[in-house]
Short mmCIF file of the C-alpha atoms (twelve columns), coordinates in Angstrom:
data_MODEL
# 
_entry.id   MODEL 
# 
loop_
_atom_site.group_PDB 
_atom_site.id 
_atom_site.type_symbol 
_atom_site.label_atom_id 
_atom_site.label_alt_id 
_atom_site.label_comp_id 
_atom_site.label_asym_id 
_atom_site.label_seq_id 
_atom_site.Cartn_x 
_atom_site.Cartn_y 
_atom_site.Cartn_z 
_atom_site.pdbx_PDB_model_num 
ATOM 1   C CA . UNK A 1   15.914  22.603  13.130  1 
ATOM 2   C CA . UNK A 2   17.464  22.984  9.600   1 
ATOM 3   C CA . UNK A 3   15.172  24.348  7.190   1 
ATOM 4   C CA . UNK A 4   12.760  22.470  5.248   1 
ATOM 5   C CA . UNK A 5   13.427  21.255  1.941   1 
ATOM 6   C CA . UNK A 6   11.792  19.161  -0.593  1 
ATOM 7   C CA . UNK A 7   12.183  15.397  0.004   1 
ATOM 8   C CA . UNK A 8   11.072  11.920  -1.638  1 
ATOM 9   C CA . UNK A 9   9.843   10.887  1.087   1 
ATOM 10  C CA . UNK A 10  8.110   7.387   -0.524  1 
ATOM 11  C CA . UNK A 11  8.518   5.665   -3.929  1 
ATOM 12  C CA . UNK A 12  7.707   2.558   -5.458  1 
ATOM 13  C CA . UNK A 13  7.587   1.401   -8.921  1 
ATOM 14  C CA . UNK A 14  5.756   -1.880  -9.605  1 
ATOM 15  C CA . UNK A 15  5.678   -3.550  -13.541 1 
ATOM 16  C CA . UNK A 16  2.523   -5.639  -15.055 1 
ATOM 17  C CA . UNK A 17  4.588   -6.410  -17.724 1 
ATOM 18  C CA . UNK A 18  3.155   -3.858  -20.270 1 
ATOM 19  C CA . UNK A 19  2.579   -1.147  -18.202 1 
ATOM 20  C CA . UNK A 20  3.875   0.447   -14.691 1 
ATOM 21  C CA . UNK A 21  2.785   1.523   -11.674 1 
ATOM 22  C CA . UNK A 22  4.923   4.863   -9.820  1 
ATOM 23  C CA . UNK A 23  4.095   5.755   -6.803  1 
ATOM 24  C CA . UNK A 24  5.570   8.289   -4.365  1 
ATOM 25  C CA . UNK A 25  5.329   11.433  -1.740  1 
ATOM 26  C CA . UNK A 26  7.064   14.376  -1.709  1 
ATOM 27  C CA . UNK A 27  6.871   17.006  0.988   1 
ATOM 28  C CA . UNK A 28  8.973   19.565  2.433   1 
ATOM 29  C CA . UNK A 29  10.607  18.458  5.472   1 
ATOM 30  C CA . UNK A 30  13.436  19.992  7.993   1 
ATOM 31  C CA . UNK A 31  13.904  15.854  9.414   1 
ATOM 32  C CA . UNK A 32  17.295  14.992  8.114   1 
ATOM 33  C CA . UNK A 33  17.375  11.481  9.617   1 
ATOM 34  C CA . UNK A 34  14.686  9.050   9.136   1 
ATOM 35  C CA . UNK A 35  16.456  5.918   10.417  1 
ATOM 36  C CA . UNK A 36  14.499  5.972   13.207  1 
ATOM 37  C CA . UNK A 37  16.885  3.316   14.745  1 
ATOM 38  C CA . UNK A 38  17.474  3.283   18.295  1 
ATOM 39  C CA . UNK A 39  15.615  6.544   19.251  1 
ATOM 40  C CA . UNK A 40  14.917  7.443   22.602  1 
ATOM 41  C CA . UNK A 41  11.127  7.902   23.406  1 
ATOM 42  C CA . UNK A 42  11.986  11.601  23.508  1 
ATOM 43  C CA . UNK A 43  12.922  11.518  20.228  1 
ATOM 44  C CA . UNK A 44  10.607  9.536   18.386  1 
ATOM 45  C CA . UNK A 45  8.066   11.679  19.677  1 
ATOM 46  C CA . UNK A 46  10.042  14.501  17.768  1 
ATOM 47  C CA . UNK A 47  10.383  12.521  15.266  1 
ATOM 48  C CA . UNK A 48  6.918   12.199  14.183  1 
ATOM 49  C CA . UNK A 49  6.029   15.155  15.224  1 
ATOM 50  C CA . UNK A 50  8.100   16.582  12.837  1 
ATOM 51  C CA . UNK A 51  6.212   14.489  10.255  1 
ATOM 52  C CA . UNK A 52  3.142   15.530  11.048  1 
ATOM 53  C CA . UNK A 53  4.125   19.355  10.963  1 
ATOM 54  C CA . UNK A 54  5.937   18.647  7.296   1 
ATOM 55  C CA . UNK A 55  4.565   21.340  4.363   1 
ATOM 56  C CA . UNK A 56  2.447   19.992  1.456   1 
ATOM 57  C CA . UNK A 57  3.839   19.883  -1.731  1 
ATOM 58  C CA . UNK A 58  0.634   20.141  -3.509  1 
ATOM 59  C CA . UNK A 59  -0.338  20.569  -7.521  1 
ATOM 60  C CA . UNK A 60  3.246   20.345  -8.465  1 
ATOM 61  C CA . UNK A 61  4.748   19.464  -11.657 1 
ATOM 62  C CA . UNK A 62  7.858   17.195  -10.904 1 
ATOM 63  C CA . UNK A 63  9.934   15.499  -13.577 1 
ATOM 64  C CA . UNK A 64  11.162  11.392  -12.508 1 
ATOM 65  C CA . UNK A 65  14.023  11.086  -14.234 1 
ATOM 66  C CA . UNK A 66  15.399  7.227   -14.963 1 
ATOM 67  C CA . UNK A 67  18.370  5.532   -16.193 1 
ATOM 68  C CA . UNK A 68  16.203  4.390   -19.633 1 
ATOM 69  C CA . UNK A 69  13.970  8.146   -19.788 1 
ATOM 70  C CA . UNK A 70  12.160  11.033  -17.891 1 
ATOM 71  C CA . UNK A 71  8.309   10.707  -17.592 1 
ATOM 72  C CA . UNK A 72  6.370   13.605  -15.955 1 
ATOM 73  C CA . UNK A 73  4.048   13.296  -12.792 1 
ATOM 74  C CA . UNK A 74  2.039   15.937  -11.382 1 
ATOM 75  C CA . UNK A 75  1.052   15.972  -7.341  1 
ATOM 76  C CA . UNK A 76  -2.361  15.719  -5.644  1 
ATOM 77  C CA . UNK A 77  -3.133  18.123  -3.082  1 
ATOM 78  C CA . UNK A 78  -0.799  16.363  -0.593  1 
ATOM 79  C CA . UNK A 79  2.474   16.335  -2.724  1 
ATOM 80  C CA . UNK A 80  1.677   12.168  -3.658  1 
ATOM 81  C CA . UNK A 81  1.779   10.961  -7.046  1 
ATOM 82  C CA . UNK A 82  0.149   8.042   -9.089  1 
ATOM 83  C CA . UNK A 83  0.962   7.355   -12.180 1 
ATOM 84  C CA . UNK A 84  1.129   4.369   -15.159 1 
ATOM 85  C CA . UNK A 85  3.983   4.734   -17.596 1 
ATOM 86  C CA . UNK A 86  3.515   2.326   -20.656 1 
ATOM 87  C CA . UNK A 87  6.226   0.500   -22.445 1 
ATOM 88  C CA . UNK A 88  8.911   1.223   -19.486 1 
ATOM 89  C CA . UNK A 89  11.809  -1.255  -19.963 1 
ATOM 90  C CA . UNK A 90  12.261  -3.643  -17.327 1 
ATOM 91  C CA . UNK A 91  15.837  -2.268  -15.921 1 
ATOM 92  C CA . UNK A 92  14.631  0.815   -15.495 1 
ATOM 93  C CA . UNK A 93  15.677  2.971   -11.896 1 
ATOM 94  C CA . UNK A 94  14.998  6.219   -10.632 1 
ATOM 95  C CA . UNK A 95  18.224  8.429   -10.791 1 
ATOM 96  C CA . UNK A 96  16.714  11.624  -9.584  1 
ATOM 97  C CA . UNK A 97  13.577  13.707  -9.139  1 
ATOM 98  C CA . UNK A 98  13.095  17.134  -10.558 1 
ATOM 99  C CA . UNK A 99  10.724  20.214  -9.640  1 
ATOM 100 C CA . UNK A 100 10.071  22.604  -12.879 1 
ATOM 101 C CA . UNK A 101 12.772  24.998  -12.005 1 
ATOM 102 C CA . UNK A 102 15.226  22.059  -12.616 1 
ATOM 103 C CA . UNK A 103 15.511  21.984  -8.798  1 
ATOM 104 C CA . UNK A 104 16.758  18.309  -7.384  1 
ATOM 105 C CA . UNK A 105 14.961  16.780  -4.770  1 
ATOM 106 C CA . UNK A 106 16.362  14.938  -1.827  1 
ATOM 107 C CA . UNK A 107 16.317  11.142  -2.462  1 
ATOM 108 C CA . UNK A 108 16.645  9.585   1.130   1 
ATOM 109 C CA . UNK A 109 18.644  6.744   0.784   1 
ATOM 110 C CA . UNK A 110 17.969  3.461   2.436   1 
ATOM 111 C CA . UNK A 111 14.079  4.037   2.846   1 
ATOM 112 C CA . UNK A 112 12.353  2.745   -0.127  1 
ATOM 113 C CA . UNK A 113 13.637  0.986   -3.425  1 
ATOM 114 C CA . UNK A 114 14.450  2.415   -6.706  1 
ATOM 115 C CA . UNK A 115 14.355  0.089   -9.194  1 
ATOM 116 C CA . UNK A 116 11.133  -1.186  -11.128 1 
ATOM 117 C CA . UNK A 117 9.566   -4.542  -9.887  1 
ATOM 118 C CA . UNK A 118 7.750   -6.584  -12.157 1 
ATOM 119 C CA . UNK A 119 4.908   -9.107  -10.630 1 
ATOM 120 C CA . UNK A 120 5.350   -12.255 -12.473 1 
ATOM 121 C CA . UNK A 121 3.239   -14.381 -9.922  1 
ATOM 122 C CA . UNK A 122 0.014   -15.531 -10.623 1 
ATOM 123 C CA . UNK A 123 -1.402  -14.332 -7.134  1 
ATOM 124 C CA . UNK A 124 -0.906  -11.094 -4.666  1 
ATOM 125 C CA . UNK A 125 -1.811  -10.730 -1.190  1 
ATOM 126 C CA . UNK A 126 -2.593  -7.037  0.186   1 
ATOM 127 C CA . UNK A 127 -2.456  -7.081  3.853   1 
ATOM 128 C CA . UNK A 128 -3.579  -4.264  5.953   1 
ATOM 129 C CA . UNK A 129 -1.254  -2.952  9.052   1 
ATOM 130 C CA . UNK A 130 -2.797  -1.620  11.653  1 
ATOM 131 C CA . UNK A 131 -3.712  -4.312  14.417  1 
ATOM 132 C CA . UNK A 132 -2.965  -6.858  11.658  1 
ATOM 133 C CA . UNK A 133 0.551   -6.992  11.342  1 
ATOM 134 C CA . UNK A 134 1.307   -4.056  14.201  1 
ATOM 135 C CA . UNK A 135 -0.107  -4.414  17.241  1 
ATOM 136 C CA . UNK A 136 -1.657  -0.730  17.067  1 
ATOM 137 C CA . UNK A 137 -4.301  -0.854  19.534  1 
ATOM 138 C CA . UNK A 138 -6.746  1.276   17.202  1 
ATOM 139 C CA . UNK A 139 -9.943  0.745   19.527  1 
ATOM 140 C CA . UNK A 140 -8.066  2.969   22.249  1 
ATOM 141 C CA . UNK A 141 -7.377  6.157   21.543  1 
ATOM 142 C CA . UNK A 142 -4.933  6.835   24.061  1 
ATOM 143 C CA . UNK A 143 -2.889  3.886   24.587  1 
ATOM 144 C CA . UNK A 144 -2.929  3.977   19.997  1 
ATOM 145 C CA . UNK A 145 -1.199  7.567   20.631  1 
ATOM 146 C CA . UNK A 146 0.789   6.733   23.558  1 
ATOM 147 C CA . UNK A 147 2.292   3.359   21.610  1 
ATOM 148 C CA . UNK A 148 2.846   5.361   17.870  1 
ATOM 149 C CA . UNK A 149 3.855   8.774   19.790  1 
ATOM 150 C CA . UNK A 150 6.416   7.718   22.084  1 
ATOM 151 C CA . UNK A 151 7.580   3.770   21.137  1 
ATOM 152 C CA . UNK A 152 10.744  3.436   19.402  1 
ATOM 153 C CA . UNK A 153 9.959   1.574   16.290  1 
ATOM 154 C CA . UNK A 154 12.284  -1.692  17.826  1 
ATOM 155 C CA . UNK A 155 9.705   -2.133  20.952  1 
ATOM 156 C CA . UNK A 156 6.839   -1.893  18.746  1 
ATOM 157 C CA . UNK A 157 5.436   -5.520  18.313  1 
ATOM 158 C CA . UNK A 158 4.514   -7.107  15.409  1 
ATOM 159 C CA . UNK A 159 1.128   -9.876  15.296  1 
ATOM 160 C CA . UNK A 160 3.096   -13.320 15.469  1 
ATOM 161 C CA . UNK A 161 0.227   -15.624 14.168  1 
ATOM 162 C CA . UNK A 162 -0.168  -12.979 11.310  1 
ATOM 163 C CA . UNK A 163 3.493   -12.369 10.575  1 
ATOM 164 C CA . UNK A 164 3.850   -16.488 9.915   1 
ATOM 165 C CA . UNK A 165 0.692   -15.880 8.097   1 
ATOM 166 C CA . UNK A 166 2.209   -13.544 5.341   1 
ATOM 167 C CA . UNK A 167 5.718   -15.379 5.602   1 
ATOM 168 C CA . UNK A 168 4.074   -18.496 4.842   1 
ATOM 169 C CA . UNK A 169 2.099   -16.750 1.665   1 
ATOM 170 C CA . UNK A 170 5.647   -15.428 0.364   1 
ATOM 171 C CA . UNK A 171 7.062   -18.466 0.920   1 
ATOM 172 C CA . UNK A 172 4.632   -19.899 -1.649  1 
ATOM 173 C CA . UNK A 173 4.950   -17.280 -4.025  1 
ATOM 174 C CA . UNK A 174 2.859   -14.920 -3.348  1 
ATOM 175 C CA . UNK A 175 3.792   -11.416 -3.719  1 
ATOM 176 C CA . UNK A 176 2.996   -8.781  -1.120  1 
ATOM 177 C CA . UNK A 177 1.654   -5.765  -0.859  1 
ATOM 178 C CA . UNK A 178 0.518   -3.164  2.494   1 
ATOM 179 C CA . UNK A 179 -2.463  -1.273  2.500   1 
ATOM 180 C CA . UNK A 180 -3.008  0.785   5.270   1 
ATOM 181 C CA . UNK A 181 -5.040  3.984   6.812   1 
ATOM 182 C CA . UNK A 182 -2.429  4.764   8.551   1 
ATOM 183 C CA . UNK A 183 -0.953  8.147   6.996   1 
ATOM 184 C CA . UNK A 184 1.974   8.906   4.700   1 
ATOM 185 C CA . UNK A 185 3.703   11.471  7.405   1 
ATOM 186 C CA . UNK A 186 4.451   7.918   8.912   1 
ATOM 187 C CA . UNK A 187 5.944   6.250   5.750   1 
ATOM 188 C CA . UNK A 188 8.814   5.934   7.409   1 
ATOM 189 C CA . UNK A 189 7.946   4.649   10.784  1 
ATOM 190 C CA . UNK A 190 5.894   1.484   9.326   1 
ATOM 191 C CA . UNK A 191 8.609   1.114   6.573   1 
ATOM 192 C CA . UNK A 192 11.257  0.485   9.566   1 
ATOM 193 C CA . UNK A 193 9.091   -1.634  11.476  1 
ATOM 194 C CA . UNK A 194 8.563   -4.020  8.420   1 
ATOM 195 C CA . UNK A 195 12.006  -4.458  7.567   1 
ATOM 196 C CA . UNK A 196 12.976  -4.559  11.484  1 
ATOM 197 C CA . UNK A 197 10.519  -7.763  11.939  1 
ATOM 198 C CA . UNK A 198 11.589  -9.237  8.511   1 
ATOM 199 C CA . UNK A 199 8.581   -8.808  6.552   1 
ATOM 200 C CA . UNK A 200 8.638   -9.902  3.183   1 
ATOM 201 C CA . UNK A 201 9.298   -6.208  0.711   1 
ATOM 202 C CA . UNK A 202 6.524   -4.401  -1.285  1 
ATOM 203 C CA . UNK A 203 5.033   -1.676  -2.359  1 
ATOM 204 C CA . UNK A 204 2.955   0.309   0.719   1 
ATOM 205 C CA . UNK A 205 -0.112  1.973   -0.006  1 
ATOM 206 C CA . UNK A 206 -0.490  4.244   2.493   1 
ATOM 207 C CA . UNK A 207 -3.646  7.434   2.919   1 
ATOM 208 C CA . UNK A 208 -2.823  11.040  1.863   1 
ATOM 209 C CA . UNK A 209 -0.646  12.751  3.974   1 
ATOM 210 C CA . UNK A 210 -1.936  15.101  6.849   1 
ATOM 211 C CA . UNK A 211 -1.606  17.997  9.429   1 
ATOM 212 C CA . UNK A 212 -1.675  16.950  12.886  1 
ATOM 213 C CA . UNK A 213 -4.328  19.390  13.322  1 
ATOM 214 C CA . UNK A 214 -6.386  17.095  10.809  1 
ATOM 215 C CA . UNK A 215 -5.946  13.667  12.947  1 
ATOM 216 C CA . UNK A 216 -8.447  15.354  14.931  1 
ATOM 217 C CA . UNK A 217 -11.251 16.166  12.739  1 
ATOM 218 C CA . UNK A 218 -14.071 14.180  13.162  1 
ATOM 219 C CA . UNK A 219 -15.087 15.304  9.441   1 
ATOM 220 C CA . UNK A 220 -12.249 12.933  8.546   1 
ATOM 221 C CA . UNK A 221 -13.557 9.650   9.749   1 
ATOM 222 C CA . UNK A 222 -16.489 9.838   6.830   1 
ATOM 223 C CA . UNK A 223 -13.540 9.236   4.441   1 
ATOM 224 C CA . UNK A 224 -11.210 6.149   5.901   1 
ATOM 225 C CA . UNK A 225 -12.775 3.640   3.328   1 
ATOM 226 C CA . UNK A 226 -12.392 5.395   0.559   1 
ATOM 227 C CA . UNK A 227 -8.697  5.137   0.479   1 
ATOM 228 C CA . UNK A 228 -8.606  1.619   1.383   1 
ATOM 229 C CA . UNK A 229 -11.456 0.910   -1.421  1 
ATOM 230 C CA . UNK A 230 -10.096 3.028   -4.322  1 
ATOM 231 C CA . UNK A 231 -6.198  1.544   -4.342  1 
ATOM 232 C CA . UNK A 232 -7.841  -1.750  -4.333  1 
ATOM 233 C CA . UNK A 233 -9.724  -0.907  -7.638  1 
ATOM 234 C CA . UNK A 234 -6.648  0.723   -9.100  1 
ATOM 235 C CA . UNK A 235 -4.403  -2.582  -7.916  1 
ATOM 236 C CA . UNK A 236 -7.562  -5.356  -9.336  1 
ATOM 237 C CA . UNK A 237 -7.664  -3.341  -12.615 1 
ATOM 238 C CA . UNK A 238 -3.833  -2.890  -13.056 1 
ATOM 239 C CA . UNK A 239 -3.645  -6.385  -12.329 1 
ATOM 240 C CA . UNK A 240 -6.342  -7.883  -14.167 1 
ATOM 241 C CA . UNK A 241 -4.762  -11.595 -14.870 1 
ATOM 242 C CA . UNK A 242 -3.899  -11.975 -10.684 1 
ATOM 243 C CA . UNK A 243 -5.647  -13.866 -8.133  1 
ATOM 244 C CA . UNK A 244 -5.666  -11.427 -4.982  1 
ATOM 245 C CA . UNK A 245 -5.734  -12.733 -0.970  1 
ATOM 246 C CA . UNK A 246 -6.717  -9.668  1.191   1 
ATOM 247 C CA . UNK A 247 -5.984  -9.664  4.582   1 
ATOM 248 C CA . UNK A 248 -6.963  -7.265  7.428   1 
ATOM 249 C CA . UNK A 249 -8.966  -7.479  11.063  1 
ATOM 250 C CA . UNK A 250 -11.980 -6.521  12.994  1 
ATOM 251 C CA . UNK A 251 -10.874 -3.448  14.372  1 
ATOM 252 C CA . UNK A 252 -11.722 -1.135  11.211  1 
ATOM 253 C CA . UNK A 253 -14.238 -1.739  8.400   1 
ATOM 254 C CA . UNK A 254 -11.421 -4.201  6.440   1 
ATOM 255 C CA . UNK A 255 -14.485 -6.814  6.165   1 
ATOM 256 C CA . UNK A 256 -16.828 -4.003  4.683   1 
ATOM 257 C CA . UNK A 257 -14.214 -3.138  2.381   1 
ATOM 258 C CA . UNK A 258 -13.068 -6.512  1.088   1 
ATOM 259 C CA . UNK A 259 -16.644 -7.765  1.054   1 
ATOM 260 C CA . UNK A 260 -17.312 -4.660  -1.151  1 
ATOM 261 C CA . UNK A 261 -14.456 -5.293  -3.960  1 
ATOM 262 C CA . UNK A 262 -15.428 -8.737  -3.722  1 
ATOM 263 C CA . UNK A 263 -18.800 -8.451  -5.037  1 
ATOM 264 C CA . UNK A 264 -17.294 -6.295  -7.568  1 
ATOM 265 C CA . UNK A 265 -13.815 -8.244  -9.043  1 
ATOM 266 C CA . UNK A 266 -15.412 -12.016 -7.787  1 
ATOM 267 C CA . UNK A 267 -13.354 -13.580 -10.408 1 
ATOM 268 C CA . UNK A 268 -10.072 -11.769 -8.829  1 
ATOM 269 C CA . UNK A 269 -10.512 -12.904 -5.607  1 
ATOM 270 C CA . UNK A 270 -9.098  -16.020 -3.675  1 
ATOM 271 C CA . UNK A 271 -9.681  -15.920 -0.475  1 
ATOM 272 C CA . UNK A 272 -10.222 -13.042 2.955   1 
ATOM 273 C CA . UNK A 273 -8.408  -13.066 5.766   1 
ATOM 274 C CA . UNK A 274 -9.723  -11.358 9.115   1 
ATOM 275 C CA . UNK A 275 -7.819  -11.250 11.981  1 
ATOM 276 C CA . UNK A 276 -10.029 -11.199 15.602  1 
ATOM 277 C CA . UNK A 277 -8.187  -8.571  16.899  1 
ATOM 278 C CA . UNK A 278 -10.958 -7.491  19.364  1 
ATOM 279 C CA . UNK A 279 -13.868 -9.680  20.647  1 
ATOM 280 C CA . UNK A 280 -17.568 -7.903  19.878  1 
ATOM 281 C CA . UNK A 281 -20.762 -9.745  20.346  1 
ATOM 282 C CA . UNK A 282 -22.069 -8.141  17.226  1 
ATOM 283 C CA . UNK A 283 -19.094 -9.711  14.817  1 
ATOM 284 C CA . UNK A 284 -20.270 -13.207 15.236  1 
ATOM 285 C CA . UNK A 285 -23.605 -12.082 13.577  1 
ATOM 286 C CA . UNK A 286 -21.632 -9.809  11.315  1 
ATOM 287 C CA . UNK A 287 -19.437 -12.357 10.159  1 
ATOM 288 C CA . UNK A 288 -21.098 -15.348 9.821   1 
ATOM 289 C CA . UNK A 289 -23.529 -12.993 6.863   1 
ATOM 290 C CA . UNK A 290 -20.038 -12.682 4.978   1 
ATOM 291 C CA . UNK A 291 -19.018 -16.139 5.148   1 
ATOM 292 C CA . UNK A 292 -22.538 -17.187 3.333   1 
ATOM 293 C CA . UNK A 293 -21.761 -14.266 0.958   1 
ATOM 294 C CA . UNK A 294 -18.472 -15.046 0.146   1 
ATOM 295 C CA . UNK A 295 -19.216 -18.640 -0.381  1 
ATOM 296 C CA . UNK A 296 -21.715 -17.721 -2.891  1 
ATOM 297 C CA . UNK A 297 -18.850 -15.984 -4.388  1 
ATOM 298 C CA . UNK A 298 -16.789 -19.389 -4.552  1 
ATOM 299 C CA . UNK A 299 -14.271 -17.242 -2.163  1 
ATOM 300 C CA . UNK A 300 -12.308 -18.746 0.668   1 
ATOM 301 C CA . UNK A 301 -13.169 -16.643 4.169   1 
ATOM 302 C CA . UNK A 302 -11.410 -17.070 7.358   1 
ATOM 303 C CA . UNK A 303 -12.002 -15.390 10.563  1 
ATOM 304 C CA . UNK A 304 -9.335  -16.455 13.352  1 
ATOM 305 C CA . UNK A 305 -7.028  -14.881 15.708  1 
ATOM 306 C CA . UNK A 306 -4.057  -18.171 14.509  1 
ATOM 307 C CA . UNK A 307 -6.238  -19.564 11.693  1 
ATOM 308 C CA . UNK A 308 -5.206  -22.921 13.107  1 
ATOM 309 C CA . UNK A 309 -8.046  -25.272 10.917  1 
ATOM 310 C CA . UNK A 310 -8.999  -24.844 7.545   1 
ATOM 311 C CA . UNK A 311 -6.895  -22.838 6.427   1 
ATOM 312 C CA . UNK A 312 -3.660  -23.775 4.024   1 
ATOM 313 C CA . UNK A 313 -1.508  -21.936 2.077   1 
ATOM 314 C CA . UNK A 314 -0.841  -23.776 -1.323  1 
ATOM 315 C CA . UNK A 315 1.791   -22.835 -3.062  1 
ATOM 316 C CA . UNK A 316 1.550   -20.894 -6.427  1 
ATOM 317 C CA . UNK A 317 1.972   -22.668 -9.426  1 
# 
């Protein structure tokens, strides 16, 4: 192994016309190839490993130097960034990343775009990942690590009913974003496996990274909503004129959550989309409470594994 340096290892900038959106990780990392095209098993369990073992860049000042002016950013605890720049001009692209000591960091080419995006359609879809889009098997712990430890990223297999789903939604207009538990360490993994299974490009929201030690703290658990439930806030409130679709399944709490931001930006919302990944007595009960709640909310609900009646995408105007 070379010796870790300091990497972008995710950016995205996104535009609401007046103001903008960066996001990115940075971390220290000894990986030099994150293709992660045509490993061997042996080697994408290396891979990720090595991801999981990468050093925080936390509480850092950086400097994100564009071709039209330099804004500063400083890290969270786990070397990510957040930030809104106002008046940024519209052909604006990151050139390079500096620490405070004027140090450069490494820019990995081909894994994320540069250059700002500005929404200009009238509705957004976020769609969850994890046993929505990527067959994850999150109910089962072992065949979940067995499948994200050891699969290469072309054998991992996407949801086909959901895939047309999203691809339909594009088609229309609609832009997309990812929201997902699922770590930053594996920014790159899910980044591959989107563009590998032609998903339509956007910004991914993904939780802070982590330790591999940490995967296994049960302490963790009492947080996984609040990730999923404060980038929606931050997206709704960014986005104030937008009519958001949010799409997940049953296998998490993505009904919990969506009911939740629902009740709270009713006038932002257009419709839910929940996937049946799993079958559980229990949801039928469950779900048939949010339907009558989200109806009250003059929001369109569907809960399907294909969606095959009542639903239509229309196209955005």
């Amino acid at each position: 192994m070379s010796k870790a340096s300091p990497i972008l290892l995710s950016f995205y900038a996104l535009s609401n016309g007046k103001s903008v959106m960066a996001i990115g990780q940075l971390t220290y990392s000894s990986l030099r190839d994150f293709s992660f095209q045509e490993y061997s098993r042996r080697r994408t369990f290396r891979s990720i490993l090595a991801l999981y073992r990468t050093r925080f860049f936390g509480h850092k000042e950086i400097e994100l130097v564009f071709n039209m002016g330099s804004y500063r950013a400083i890290t969270d605890a786990s070397g990510s960034f957040f930030i809104t720049i106002e008046n940024m001009p519209a052909e604006s692209e990151l050139i390079s990343v500096l620490l405070e000591d004027g140090q450069p960091v490494n820019i990995v080419e081909g894994l994320y775009s540069r250059v700002m995006h500005t929404v200009e359609s009238a509705e957004i879809m976020v769609s969850d990942i994890d046993d929505t889009l990527l067959h994850s098997y999150i109910p089962n712990k072992l065949l979940k690590f067995r499948t994200l430890m050891f699969t290469a990223v072309e054998d991992r297999k996407a949801v086909v009913e959901m895939m047309k789903v999203i691809q339909d939604f594009f088609a229309a207009g609609v832009v997309p974003f990812y929201l997902s538990n699922s770590e930053q360490n594996l920014y790159p993994v899910i980044y591959r496996f989107l563009r590998n299974n032609n998903f339509p490009r956007g910004p991914l929201f993904l939780k802070q990274m982590r330790h591999l030690r940490d995967i296994f703290r049960r302490k963790d658990l009492l947080k996984r909503d609040v990730h999923k439930l404060t980038t929606l806030e931050k997206l709704l409130l960014f986005f104030p004129d937008k009519k958001f679709i949010l799409i997940g399944d049953n296998t998490q709490n993505d009904l919990k959550i969506y009911l939740s931001t629902a009740q709270k930006f009713p006038q932002n919302i257009r419709s839910v989309i929940i996937r049946k990944a799993i079958a559980r007595p229990l949801d039928t009960i469950l779900f048939n409470e949010a339907e009558q709640k989200f109806q009250s909310l003059g929001i369109g609900f569907y809960y399907d594994k294909s969606f095959p009646k009542g639903f239509e995408v229309k196209k955005v105007m």
